[in-house]
Each structure stands twice: as structure tokens, then as C-alpha cells.
Coordinates of C-alpha atoms in Angstrom, one line a residue:
M1 CA -145.4 139.9 -68.0
R2 CA -142.1 142.0 -65.9
M3 CA -141.8 141.3 -62.1
R4 CA -142.6 144.7 -59.9
K5 CA -140.2 145.7 -58.3
K6 CA -139.6 143.7 -54.9
K7 CA -140.5 147.1 -52.4
N8 CA -136.7 147.7 -49.7
L9 CA -135.0 146.0 -52.5
E10 CA -131.3 147.6 -52.2
D11 CA -131.5 146.9 -48.5
K12 CA -133.2 143.1 -49.1
L13 CA -129.8 142.7 -51.1
L14 CA -127.9 144.3 -48.3
S15 CA -129.5 141.5 -45.6
C16 CA -128.1 138.7 -47.8
N17 CA -124.9 139.6 -48.0
N18 CA -123.7 136.6 -46.6
L19 CA -125.5 134.3 -49.1
L20 CA -125.1 136.0 -52.1
I21 CA -121.0 136.7 -53.8
K22 CA -120.0 139.9 -55.2
Y23 CA -120.7 140.3 -58.8
T24 CA -119.9 142.6 -61.7
D25 CA -120.8 146.1 -63.1
D26 CA -120.0 145.3 -66.1
R27 CA -122.3 144.9 -69.1
D28 CA -119.9 144.0 -71.6
Y29 CA -120.0 140.1 -71.2
R30 CA -116.9 139.8 -73.9
N31 CA -114.9 140.9 -70.8
A32 CA -116.2 138.0 -68.1
A33 CA -112.9 135.8 -68.8
V34 CA -110.7 138.5 -69.0
N35 CA -109.5 139.4 -65.9
P36 CA -110.9 136.7 -63.8
E37 CA -112.5 136.6 -60.2
Y38 CA -112.5 132.8 -59.3
I39 CA -114.3 131.7 -56.3
N40 CA -112.2 129.9 -54.6
F41 CA -114.9 127.1 -53.5
S42 CA -112.8 125.2 -50.3
E43 CA -112.7 129.0 -48.2
L44 CA -116.4 129.8 -49.6
F45 CA -117.7 126.8 -48.5
G46 CA -115.1 125.6 -45.7
N47 CA -114.6 122.5 -46.7
D48 CA -113.8 120.4 -50.6
N49 CA -116.8 118.8 -51.6
P50 CA -118.5 118.8 -55.0
V51 CA -119.6 121.7 -56.4
H52 CA -123.1 121.4 -58.3
L53 CA -124.0 124.6 -60.0
E54 CA -128.2 125.8 -61.1
V55 CA -128.1 128.1 -63.9
G56 CA -131.0 130.2 -63.4
C57 CA -131.8 129.5 -60.2
G58 CA -135.7 131.4 -59.6
K59 CA -137.4 132.0 -56.7
G60 CA -134.7 128.8 -55.1
Q61 CA -137.5 125.9 -54.3
F62 CA -135.3 123.5 -56.3
V63 CA -131.9 125.3 -54.4
Y64 CA -133.3 124.7 -51.0
E65 CA -134.9 121.3 -51.5
I66 CA -132.0 119.5 -53.0
A67 CA -129.1 121.7 -50.8
K68 CA -131.2 119.9 -47.6
L69 CA -130.9 116.9 -49.3
N70 CA -127.5 116.7 -49.8
P71 CA -125.6 118.2 -47.1
N72 CA -122.1 117.1 -48.2
I73 CA -122.4 118.8 -51.5
N74 CA -122.2 122.1 -52.6
Y75 CA -124.6 124.6 -54.1
L76 CA -124.0 127.6 -56.2
A77 CA -127.3 129.1 -57.6
V78 CA -127.3 131.8 -60.4
E79 CA -129.5 134.4 -61.4
K80 CA -129.5 137.9 -62.3
S81 CA -132.8 139.1 -62.0
S82 CA -132.2 141.1 -58.3
N83 CA -135.5 141.3 -57.4
V84 CA -135.9 136.7 -58.0
I85 CA -132.6 136.1 -56.2
V86 CA -133.4 137.5 -53.0
T87 CA -136.3 135.4 -52.4
A88 CA -133.8 132.6 -53.0
C89 CA -131.7 134.0 -50.6
E90 CA -134.5 134.4 -47.8
K91 CA -135.6 131.1 -48.6
C92 CA -132.1 129.4 -48.2
K93 CA -130.8 131.7 -45.2
D94 CA -130.0 128.5 -42.7
L95 CA -128.4 126.7 -45.2
K96 CA -124.7 126.1 -44.7
N97 CA -124.2 124.4 -48.4
V98 CA -125.5 127.4 -51.0
Y99 CA -124.2 130.2 -51.7
F100 CA -125.3 132.6 -54.5
L101 CA -124.2 134.5 -57.6
K102 CA -126.0 137.0 -59.5
C103 CA -125.0 137.1 -62.8
G104 CA -125.8 136.0 -66.1
A105 CA -124.7 132.8 -67.8
E106 CA -122.3 134.3 -70.0
Y107 CA -120.2 135.3 -66.8
L108 CA -119.8 132.5 -65.7
P109 CA -116.0 131.8 -66.8
K110 CA -115.3 135.7 -64.9
Y111 CA -115.8 133.6 -61.3
I112 CA -115.7 130.4 -62.1
A113 CA -112.0 128.1 -62.6
D114 CA -111.7 125.4 -65.1
N115 CA -113.1 121.9 -64.2
S116 CA -114.7 122.6 -61.1
I117 CA -118.2 121.9 -61.1
S118 CA -119.5 118.7 -60.9
R119 CA -123.0 119.0 -62.3
I120 CA -124.8 122.1 -63.4
Y121 CA -128.9 122.3 -62.9
L122 CA -131.0 123.6 -65.7
N123 CA -134.1 124.0 -64.7
F124 CA -137.1 125.6 -66.7
S125 CA -134.5 127.8 -68.2
C126 CA -136.3 130.8 -70.8
P127 CA -137.3 128.7 -74.0
F128 CA -136.8 132.4 -76.5
P129 CA -139.7 130.8 -78.5
K130 CA -138.5 133.2 -81.5
K131 CA -136.0 132.0 -83.9
A132 CA -134.6 135.1 -83.8
Y133 CA -133.3 135.0 -80.0
A134 CA -132.7 131.1 -80.3
S135 CA -128.8 132.0 -79.1
H136 CA -130.4 133.5 -75.9
R137 CA -131.6 129.8 -75.1
L138 CA -128.9 128.2 -72.5
T139 CA -128.2 125.1 -74.6
A140 CA -127.1 127.0 -77.3
P141 CA -123.4 125.8 -78.3
H142 CA -121.6 129.1 -77.1
F143 CA -123.0 128.0 -73.4
L144 CA -122.5 124.9 -73.8
A145 CA -118.7 125.8 -74.7
I146 CA -118.7 127.8 -71.4
Y147 CA -120.1 124.3 -69.5
E148 CA -117.6 122.5 -70.7
K149 CA -114.7 125.0 -70.0
I150 CA -115.7 125.0 -66.3
M151 CA -117.7 121.1 -65.5
D152 CA -114.8 119.2 -64.3
Y153 CA -114.3 115.8 -66.2
S154 CA -117.1 113.4 -64.9
A155 CA -119.6 116.5 -65.1
E156 CA -123.5 116.0 -66.3
I157 CA -125.7 118.6 -67.6
H158 CA -129.3 117.9 -65.8
Q159 CA -132.1 119.7 -67.7
K160 CA -135.8 120.2 -67.3
T161 CA -138.0 122.4 -69.1
D162 CA -142.0 122.0 -70.6
N163 CA -140.8 123.1 -73.8
R164 CA -140.9 120.5 -75.8
G165 CA -139.5 123.1 -79.2
F166 CA -136.5 123.8 -76.4
F167 CA -136.1 120.7 -75.0
E168 CA -135.8 119.5 -79.1
F169 CA -133.9 122.0 -79.5
S170 CA -131.3 121.3 -76.6
I171 CA -130.9 117.5 -77.6
E172 CA -129.5 118.8 -81.2
N173 CA -127.2 121.1 -79.9
L174 CA -125.9 118.3 -76.9
S175 CA -125.5 116.0 -79.5
E176 CA -123.6 118.2 -82.2
Y177 CA -121.5 119.5 -79.2
G178 CA -120.6 116.2 -78.3
F179 CA -122.4 114.9 -75.4
T180 CA -123.9 112.2 -74.6
L181 CA -127.6 112.1 -73.4
K182 CA -129.1 109.5 -71.3
N183 CA -132.3 109.2 -69.2
I184 CA -134.2 111.4 -71.4
S185 CA -137.9 111.9 -70.6
L186 CA -141.0 113.4 -72.2
D187 CA -143.4 113.1 -69.7
L188 CA -140.9 113.3 -66.7
H189 CA -144.5 113.0 -64.0
N190 CA -145.7 109.7 -65.6
S191 CA -141.9 108.1 -65.6
D192 CA -140.4 105.4 -63.5
F193 CA -138.0 108.4 -62.7
E194 CA -137.5 108.7 -58.4
G195 CA -135.6 111.6 -56.8
N196 CA -137.3 114.5 -58.9
I197 CA -137.2 117.9 -56.7
V198 CA -140.4 119.7 -57.7
T199 CA -139.8 123.5 -58.5
E200 CA -142.2 126.1 -58.8
Y201 CA -143.0 126.3 -62.6
E202 CA -142.7 122.7 -62.8
A203 CA -145.7 122.3 -60.0
R204 CA -147.1 125.2 -62.4
F205 CA -147.0 123.7 -65.6
S206 CA -147.3 120.2 -64.6
T207 CA -150.8 121.3 -62.9
L208 CA -151.9 122.5 -66.3
G209 CA -151.0 119.3 -68.0
F210 CA -148.0 120.0 -69.7
P211 CA -145.8 117.2 -69.6
I212 CA -142.0 117.6 -67.4
Y213 CA -139.4 116.7 -70.6
R214 CA -135.7 116.0 -68.7
L215 CA -132.8 115.1 -69.6
E216 CA -128.7 114.7 -68.6
A217 CA -125.6 114.4 -70.7
Y218 CA -122.1 114.0 -70.2
L219 CA -119.1 114.5 -72.1
K220 CA -116.6 111.0 -72.7
Q221 CA -113.5 111.5 -72.0

């Protein structure tokens, strides 16, 4: 079901200008890296701390919680829905180490310079269960190529999902691309993993009895 447009959405977006980085109106993602507008993270955050990226931040519960716990890490949260990113911005308005970028993952090369991200979070991305839409999944090979480009040499991808088919798809694609996998969990909430931050979707899915799948991936240098 499509979310109803928030009342006074444009005004709410304007009120988030201090957290929401400008974005392009170009609807052709193939132009993304042609004329880059790289974010200067040192200037944006006022420091040279590592930058972690959440792709598809939803309403911002995860980035809000993790940024509070890690004030010495900078967080860039990406979400393409105006209706959703507004809620995330409002939630994080008092944090100094979080900024938001409104775009799809295919536009990341326009804004993020090579080798500048120390970790990527993929939390409960849309699984696009129909095979015809497999290329839209955020662990499809063309997205992995984008991540590889922006990740620094010690960076990792951390993924969580409730969808086993999507998880298996991710394992297959990450492995074939050359990523090494570690800390794989087929039932996160019944594992010995410590420090898990529960997202909005995760709380709902686990309450319904769905196991949560999790992995970490990195490229050997």
C-alpha cells in the first residue's frame, strides 16, 4: 500500500534544509557520475571522522540510534521517498553527526567520491520478489559495483532482511562479485550477536515470527 502524502510535505522538507543535502532533479541515473557534485564530508560534518552510509534509511530509527551511540562516526542516510525522509530528518534534528541525501542508490556516484565510505548499511531493503525485478534489488551486481567504487579499502557492507530469498540472492551476488562474507546469521534474534539495533521494520517482522537474516561482507585487498 502506498503511503499517503504527508500534509504540508513541501513545507516540512524546507524545515529540514539544515539536515537534507541538495539533490538533483535529473531522472536519468545514467547521468549520475557525468557531472559529479561530490559532498565534502570534512566540510559538511566539520571533522574527518569515518563516514558510514545507510542506503534506504526509511523513517530513520536505525540511523538515529546508531548515531547517538557513535558520536565519533559520521552518518549519511539515503532515502528516495520525500514522504519518508521527512520523518527521518525530524527524528534526527538534534544530532550533529547525521545528514540525509534524497536519491536512489543509482545516484550515489554523483554525490560520493571514490573510497570515501567506511561502512554501508542495507537494512530491510525492498526484496522485489518478482524475478523480473531482480535488477532493482540493492545487492544486484550493478549496485555492488557502485558500492565498491565508494567504499574505502577496509569498508564493509552490513545487511539485514526478513526475506530469505533476497538473502540468498545477496549471498550469491556478493560471493560471485568477490566479497568475503562473515558473521552470517539465519536467525539474528536467536543468535549470540551483540549490539543489534532494531529498525522499525525489524521490530514488526520479528513480532510476527519472521527470522531476521544478517551478514557482513568485505573485499579483500
